[in-house]
mmCIF file of C-alpha atoms in Angstrom:
data_model
loop_
_atom_site.group_PDB
_atom_site.id
_atom_site.type_symbol
_atom_site.label_atom_id
_atom_site.label_comp_id
_atom_site.label_asym_id
_atom_site.label_seq_id
_atom_site.Cartn_x
_atom_site.Cartn_y
_atom_site.Cartn_z
ATOM 1 C CA UNK A 1 0.303 -1.742 -8.594
ATOM 2 C CA UNK A 2 -0.407 -2.429 -12.315
ATOM 3 C CA UNK A 3 2.605 -3.582 -14.477
ATOM 4 C CA UNK A 4 3.339 -3.406 -18.143
ATOM 5 C CA UNK A 5 4.917 -6.602 -19.653
ATOM 6 C CA UNK A 6 6.249 -7.796 -16.348
ATOM 7 C CA UNK A 7 5.809 -11.066 -14.540
ATOM 8 C CA UNK A 8 4.267 -11.233 -10.951
ATOM 9 C CA UNK A 9 7.864 -11.906 -9.623
ATOM 10 C CA UNK A 10 9.097 -8.528 -11.087
ATOM 11 C CA UNK A 11 6.252 -6.460 -9.675
ATOM 12 C CA UNK A 12 7.260 -3.842 -7.087
ATOM 13 C CA UNK A 13 5.489 -4.167 -3.808
ATOM 14 C CA UNK A 14 1.839 -3.183 -3.594
ATOM 15 C CA UNK A 15 0.474 -1.103 -0.793
ATOM 16 C CA UNK A 16 0.854 -2.154 1.921
ATOM 17 C CA UNK A 17 1.785 -5.636 0.891
ATOM 18 C CA UNK A 18 1.834 -7.662 -2.330
ATOM 19 C CA UNK A 19 0.945 -11.364 -2.449
ATOM 20 C CA UNK A 20 3.719 -13.782 -3.260
ATOM 21 C CA UNK A 21 3.382 -17.325 -4.545
ATOM 22 C CA UNK A 22 3.857 -18.576 -0.844
ATOM 23 C CA UNK A 23 1.203 -16.316 0.781
ATOM 24 C CA UNK A 24 -1.875 -18.364 -0.395
ATOM 25 C CA UNK A 25 -0.879 -21.429 1.671
ATOM 26 C CA UNK A 26 -0.770 -19.422 4.920
ATOM 27 C CA UNK A 27 -4.520 -18.948 5.773
ATOM 28 C CA UNK A 28 -4.516 -21.964 8.022
ATOM 29 C CA UNK A 29 -1.422 -21.208 9.894
ATOM 30 C CA UNK A 30 -1.468 -22.348 13.420
ATOM 31 C CA UNK A 31 -1.704 -19.554 16.007
ATOM 32 C CA UNK A 32 -0.301 -20.614 19.496
ATOM 33 C CA UNK A 33 -2.435 -19.915 22.608
ATOM 34 C CA UNK A 34 0.101 -17.288 23.794
ATOM 35 C CA UNK A 35 -0.052 -15.390 20.461
ATOM 36 C CA UNK A 36 -3.914 -15.791 20.416
ATOM 37 C CA UNK A 37 -4.076 -14.122 23.894
ATOM 38 C CA UNK A 38 -1.821 -11.292 22.666
ATOM 39 C CA UNK A 39 -3.994 -10.782 19.705
ATOM 40 C CA UNK A 40 -7.136 -10.651 21.854
ATOM 41 C CA UNK A 41 -5.651 -8.196 24.341
ATOM 42 C CA UNK A 42 -4.692 -5.793 21.666
ATOM 43 C CA UNK A 43 -8.029 -5.974 20.149
ATOM 44 C CA UNK A 44 -9.590 -4.576 23.090
ATOM 45 C CA UNK A 45 -7.123 -1.696 23.538
ATOM 46 C CA UNK A 46 -8.151 1.865 23.633
ATOM 47 C CA UNK A 47 -8.374 3.774 20.246
ATOM 48 C CA UNK A 48 -8.809 7.102 18.742
ATOM 49 C CA UNK A 49 -9.949 6.999 15.157
ATOM 50 C CA UNK A 50 -8.403 9.728 12.898
ATOM 51 C CA UNK A 51 -10.522 12.303 11.254
ATOM 52 C CA UNK A 52 -11.311 12.235 7.444
ATOM 53 C CA UNK A 53 -8.325 13.185 5.318
ATOM 54 C CA UNK A 54 -6.592 12.620 2.024
ATOM 55 C CA UNK A 55 -2.904 12.314 2.361
ATOM 56 C CA UNK A 56 -0.854 12.672 -0.819
ATOM 57 C CA UNK A 57 2.304 11.007 -1.381
ATOM 58 C CA UNK A 58 5.452 11.267 -3.524
ATOM 59 C CA UNK A 59 6.637 7.771 -4.654
ATOM 60 C CA UNK A 60 10.122 6.607 -5.262
ATOM 61 C CA UNK A 61 10.843 3.044 -6.194
ATOM 62 C CA UNK A 62 12.683 0.296 -8.119
ATOM 63 C CA UNK A 63 11.712 -2.665 -10.139
ATOM 64 C CA UNK A 64 14.049 -5.043 -12.035
ATOM 65 C CA UNK A 65 16.970 -2.618 -11.291
ATOM 66 C CA UNK A 66 15.068 0.381 -12.801
ATOM 67 C CA UNK A 67 14.066 3.349 -10.836
ATOM 68 C CA UNK A 68 10.790 4.999 -10.997
ATOM 69 C CA UNK A 69 8.714 7.770 -9.443
ATOM 70 C CA UNK A 70 5.055 8.653 -9.225
ATOM 71 C CA UNK A 71 2.289 9.767 -7.055
ATOM 72 C CA UNK A 72 -0.097 8.160 -4.590
ATOM 73 C CA UNK A 73 -2.682 8.886 -1.922
ATOM 74 C CA UNK A 74 -4.443 7.461 1.120
ATOM 75 C CA UNK A 75 -8.017 8.546 1.410
ATOM 76 C CA UNK A 76 -9.616 7.915 4.785
ATOM 77 C CA UNK A 77 -13.322 8.464 5.219
ATOM 78 C CA UNK A 78 -14.814 7.769 8.735
ATOM 79 C CA UNK A 79 -18.720 8.233 8.583
ATOM 80 C CA UNK A 80 -18.728 7.124 4.912
ATOM 81 C CA UNK A 81 -22.101 7.734 3.247
ATOM 82 C CA UNK A 82 -23.453 9.676 6.167
ATOM 83 C CA UNK A 83 -23.306 6.604 8.394
ATOM 84 C CA UNK A 84 -21.262 7.556 11.602
ATOM 85 C CA UNK A 85 -20.369 3.884 12.161
ATOM 86 C CA UNK A 86 -19.168 3.235 8.585
ATOM 87 C CA UNK A 87 -15.851 3.839 7.085
ATOM 88 C CA UNK A 88 -14.074 3.618 3.681
ATOM 89 C CA UNK A 89 -10.456 3.716 2.786
ATOM 90 C CA UNK A 90 -8.346 3.727 -0.342
ATOM 91 C CA UNK A 91 -4.675 3.409 -1.016
ATOM 92 C CA UNK A 92 -3.419 4.074 -4.579
ATOM 93 C CA UNK A 93 0.071 3.831 -5.841
ATOM 94 C CA UNK A 94 0.829 4.679 -9.538
ATOM 95 C CA UNK A 95 3.264 6.031 -12.171
ATOM 96 C CA UNK A 96 3.154 6.513 -15.793
ATOM 97 C CA UNK A 97 5.200 3.412 -16.594
ATOM 98 C CA UNK A 98 3.650 0.847 -14.282
ATOM 99 C CA UNK A 99 0.004 2.201 -14.018
ATOM 100 C CA UNK A 100 -1.979 2.055 -10.874
ATOM 101 C CA UNK A 101 -2.609 -0.427 -8.113
ATOM 102 C CA UNK A 102 -5.156 0.185 -5.558
ATOM 103 C CA UNK A 103 -6.380 -1.208 -2.210
ATOM 104 C CA UNK A 104 -9.696 -0.514 -0.727
ATOM 105 C CA UNK A 105 -11.131 -1.388 2.694
ATOM 106 C CA UNK A 106 -14.801 -0.752 3.968
ATOM 107 C CA UNK A 107 -16.430 -1.773 7.141
ATOM 108 C CA UNK A 108 -17.579 -0.581 10.480
ATOM 109 C CA UNK A 109 -16.245 1.582 13.359
ATOM 110 C CA UNK A 110 -16.396 0.059 16.810
ATOM 111 C CA UNK A 111 -15.421 0.991 20.339
ATOM 112 C CA UNK A 112 -12.112 -0.702 19.577
ATOM 113 C CA UNK A 113 -11.404 0.597 16.170
ATOM 114 C CA UNK A 114 -11.942 -0.743 12.606
ATOM 115 C CA UNK A 115 -13.886 -3.844 11.814
ATOM 116 C CA UNK A 116 -13.594 -4.347 8.103
ATOM 117 C CA UNK A 117 -16.162 -6.222 5.981
ATOM 118 C CA UNK A 118 -14.440 -6.168 2.670
ATOM 119 C CA UNK A 119 -11.022 -5.640 1.319
ATOM 120 C CA UNK A 120 -10.099 -5.394 -2.474
ATOM 121 C CA UNK A 121 -6.857 -5.309 -4.179
ATOM 122 C CA UNK A 122 -6.960 -4.348 -7.822
ATOM 123 C CA UNK A 123 -4.214 -4.032 -10.640
ATOM 124 C CA UNK A 124 -5.281 -5.671 -13.857
ATOM 125 C CA UNK A 125 -8.200 -7.371 -12.142
ATOM 126 C CA UNK A 126 -9.691 -7.294 -8.552
ATOM 127 C CA UNK A 127 -9.451 -9.904 -5.934
ATOM 128 C CA UNK A 128 -11.153 -9.472 -2.487
ATOM 129 C CA UNK A 129 -11.552 -10.700 1.074
ATOM 130 C CA UNK A 130 -14.903 -10.858 2.907
ATOM 131 C CA UNK A 131 -15.061 -10.756 6.623
ATOM 132 C CA UNK A 132 -18.168 -12.989 7.602
ATOM 133 C CA UNK A 133 -18.466 -12.025 11.120
ATOM 134 C CA UNK A 134 -21.632 -14.101 11.967
ATOM 135 C CA UNK A 135 -19.714 -17.227 11.005
ATOM 136 C CA UNK A 136 -16.272 -16.178 12.248
ATOM 137 C CA UNK A 137 -14.624 -16.569 8.765
ATOM 138 C CA UNK A 138 -12.563 -14.667 6.249
ATOM 139 C CA UNK A 139 -13.472 -15.819 2.745
ATOM 140 C CA UNK A 140 -11.300 -15.050 -0.372
ATOM 141 C CA UNK A 141 -12.462 -14.593 -3.909
ATOM 142 C CA UNK A 142 -9.181 -16.281 -5.108
ATOM 143 C CA UNK A 143 -10.803 -19.575 -3.842
ATOM 144 C CA UNK A 144 -7.989 -20.211 -1.368
ATOM 145 C CA UNK A 145 -8.914 -21.842 1.872
ATOM 146 C CA UNK A 146 -11.046 -19.657 4.205
ATOM 147 C CA UNK A 147 -9.467 -18.488 7.620
ATOM 148 C CA UNK A 148 -10.820 -18.298 10.987
ATOM 149 C CA UNK A 149 -11.571 -14.583 12.022
ATOM 150 C CA UNK A 150 -9.577 -13.741 15.091
ATOM 151 C CA UNK A 151 -10.434 -10.782 17.464
ATOM 152 C CA UNK A 152 -9.387 -7.542 15.941
ATOM 153 C CA UNK A 153 -8.923 -8.813 12.458
ATOM 154 C CA UNK A 154 -7.849 -6.366 9.865
ATOM 155 C CA UNK A 155 -6.967 -6.300 6.205
ATOM 156 C CA UNK A 156 -3.827 -5.049 4.559
ATOM 157 C CA UNK A 157 -5.113 -1.497 4.339
ATOM 158 C CA UNK A 158 -7.230 -1.252 7.535
ATOM 159 C CA UNK A 159 -4.247 -2.666 9.621
ATOM 160 C CA UNK A 160 -2.389 0.664 8.926
ATOM 161 C CA UNK A 161 -5.449 2.706 10.086
ATOM 162 C CA UNK A 162 -5.946 0.430 13.060
ATOM 163 C CA UNK A 163 -2.327 1.006 14.215
ATOM 164 C CA UNK A 164 -2.989 4.754 13.769
ATOM 165 C CA UNK A 165 -6.011 4.545 15.900
ATOM 166 C CA UNK A 166 -4.128 2.593 18.631
ATOM 167 C CA UNK A 167 -1.250 5.186 18.794
ATOM 168 C CA UNK A 168 -3.599 8.007 18.793
ATOM 169 C CA UNK A 169 -5.672 6.276 21.702
ATOM 170 C CA UNK A 170 -2.583 5.874 23.996
ATOM 171 C CA UNK A 171 0.639 7.218 22.355
ATOM 172 C CA UNK A 172 2.746 6.552 25.573
ATOM 173 C CA UNK A 173 1.888 2.988 25.494
ATOM 174 C CA UNK A 174 3.930 1.941 22.388
ATOM 175 C CA UNK A 175 7.428 2.222 23.395
ATOM 176 C CA UNK A 176 10.687 0.909 21.535
ATOM 177 C CA UNK A 177 10.525 -2.895 21.430
ATOM 178 C CA UNK A 178 6.735 -3.363 21.826
ATOM 179 C CA UNK A 179 5.092 -5.823 19.413
ATOM 180 C CA UNK A 180 1.690 -5.395 18.042
ATOM 181 C CA UNK A 181 0.187 -8.706 16.810
ATOM 182 C CA UNK A 182 -2.761 -8.261 14.569
ATOM 183 C CA UNK A 183 -4.369 -10.829 12.239
ATOM 184 C CA UNK A 184 -4.231 -9.257 8.708
ATOM 185 C CA UNK A 185 -5.919 -10.458 5.657
ATOM 186 C CA UNK A 186 -4.907 -10.008 2.059
ATOM 187 C CA UNK A 187 -6.845 -11.069 -0.918
ATOM 188 C CA UNK A 188 -5.695 -14.650 -0.623
ATOM 189 C CA UNK A 189 -4.636 -15.325 2.940
ATOM 190 C CA UNK A 190 -4.787 -14.158 6.656
ATOM 191 C CA UNK A 191 -2.021 -14.396 9.134
ATOM 192 C CA UNK A 192 -0.985 -12.753 12.407
ATOM 193 C CA UNK A 193 1.493 -9.950 11.522
ATOM 194 C CA UNK A 194 3.702 -8.853 14.201
ATOM 195 C CA UNK A 195 4.742 -5.137 13.987
ATOM 196 C CA UNK A 196 7.681 -4.128 16.261
ATOM 197 C CA UNK A 197 8.027 -0.601 17.434
ATOM 198 C CA UNK A 198 11.510 0.705 16.490
ATOM 199 C CA UNK A 199 11.321 4.204 17.991
ATOM 200 C CA UNK A 200 10.909 7.968 17.013
ATOM 201 C CA UNK A 201 12.619 9.507 14.131
ATOM 202 C CA UNK A 202 12.628 12.886 12.527
ATOM 203 C CA UNK A 203 11.885 12.792 8.731
ATOM 204 C CA UNK A 204 12.560 15.388 6.082
ATOM 205 C CA UNK A 205 9.700 14.785 3.756
ATOM 206 C CA UNK A 206 8.461 16.680 0.588
ATOM 207 C CA UNK A 207 5.583 17.969 2.882
ATOM 208 C CA UNK A 208 8.101 19.139 5.413
ATOM 209 C CA UNK A 209 9.857 17.847 8.494
ATOM 210 C CA UNK A 210 7.827 15.569 10.804
ATOM 211 C CA UNK A 211 8.531 13.598 13.981
ATOM 212 C CA UNK A 212 7.245 10.064 13.485
ATOM 213 C CA UNK A 213 7.172 6.608 15.363
ATOM 214 C CA UNK A 214 8.565 3.898 13.272
ATOM 215 C CA UNK A 215 7.121 0.221 13.211
ATOM 216 C CA UNK A 216 8.491 -2.693 11.237
ATOM 217 C CA UNK A 217 7.053 -5.914 10.020
ATOM 218 C CA UNK A 218 9.870 -8.147 9.123
ATOM 219 C CA UNK A 219 9.777 -10.727 6.191
ATOM 220 C CA UNK A 220 8.055 -13.941 7.175
ATOM 221 C CA UNK A 221 9.840 -16.004 4.561
ATOM 222 C CA UNK A 222 12.359 -15.797 1.787
ATOM 223 C CA UNK A 223 10.041 -14.013 -0.748
ATOM 224 C CA UNK A 224 8.139 -11.859 1.685
ATOM 225 C CA UNK A 225 8.239 -8.101 2.101
ATOM 226 C CA UNK A 226 9.564 -6.002 4.772
ATOM 227 C CA UNK A 227 7.111 -3.246 5.711
ATOM 228 C CA UNK A 228 8.288 -0.050 7.444
ATOM 229 C CA UNK A 229 5.777 2.416 8.618
ATOM 230 C CA UNK A 230 6.322 5.836 10.237
ATOM 231 C CA UNK A 231 3.354 7.399 11.978
ATOM 232 C CA UNK A 232 3.299 11.128 12.749
ATOM 233 C CA UNK A 233 1.331 12.891 15.466
ATOM 234 C CA UNK A 234 1.260 15.795 13.090
ATOM 235 C CA UNK A 235 -0.770 13.876 10.698
ATOM 236 C CA UNK A 236 -3.237 12.651 13.328
ATOM 237 C CA UNK A 237 -0.928 9.404 13.829
ATOM 238 C CA UNK A 238 -1.530 8.517 10.020
ATOM 239 C CA UNK A 239 1.364 7.293 8.127
ATOM 240 C CA UNK A 240 3.940 9.980 7.005
ATOM 241 C CA UNK A 241 5.941 7.424 5.173
ATOM 242 C CA UNK A 242 5.381 3.724 3.973
ATOM 243 C CA UNK A 243 8.293 1.689 2.657
ATOM 244 C CA UNK A 244 7.911 -1.678 1.229
ATOM 245 C CA UNK A 245 10.877 -3.716 0.077
ATOM 246 C CA UNK A 246 11.467 -7.204 -1.363
ATOM 247 C CA UNK A 247 14.370 -9.409 -2.163
ATOM 248 C CA UNK A 248 16.061 -8.646 -5.411
ATOM 249 C CA UNK A 249 15.894 -4.865 -4.580
ATOM 250 C CA UNK A 250 12.163 -4.118 -5.585
ATOM 251 C CA UNK A 251 10.859 -1.273 -3.451
ATOM 252 C CA UNK A 252 8.105 1.329 -3.142
ATOM 253 C CA UNK A 253 8.903 4.347 -0.894
ATOM 254 C CA UNK A 254 5.800 6.621 -0.163
ATOM 255 C CA UNK A 255 6.651 10.030 1.391
ATOM 256 C CA UNK A 256 4.039 12.505 2.655
ATOM 257 C CA UNK A 257 3.728 15.520 0.233
ATOM 258 C CA UNK A 258 0.452 17.197 1.282
ATOM 259 C CA UNK A 259 -2.938 16.924 3.031
ATOM 260 C CA UNK A 260 -6.405 17.670 1.978
ATOM 261 C CA UNK A 261 -9.831 17.686 3.431
ATOM 262 C CA UNK A 262 -11.866 15.105 1.334
#
């Protein structure tokens, strides 16, 4: 999300996670054999990719103690460019004071869901991650160390859509307490994120009341974000709400307002 006269530390969270100074050093984080096996198993799970849609969100947030509101959207386009095996996705968060921040993901659709090839995060400038699958690497435009590409690797936008696809593929499998470990790349790093299934909740949103399954990724270190996601069957298991919060009270809370056919 683009800022006006604010430092990086003051910026509210970006969709679905903003880089922090500590993130760039995590690309070479060690993955235990047990965790690697869990990642590989989930990468082979049954999926059902959602259909094309644009979800519009109402945004409420806080930065430096000041509240703000705005609009955002998630544009999901399987079969992008007329290629049934391609996809494109875009998530935009913005308001009149702070401007816009966008994340985009593009790649291929496989039997096991999304296989991103490029991820970009843009505010004042754009940074990107490239999935070099023939070399088994994730390479970053920020010149941070490359990361080994694990099975089922996603980026910070495609991971949300991959979880949607996993839930749609086998909704009954993801009961409360279940952990979903997925390697997730930002524009500077790649780590295994572990999403924990909390359970179902009924949400009263601008677009109406929906029943949704909540998942949480807890902060990994002192300056990291907490990511809360609510996936609604009514929306094809796409996110009805996305809430990102940081230490100090900065947050962005995106609530589903309407849906459109792109």
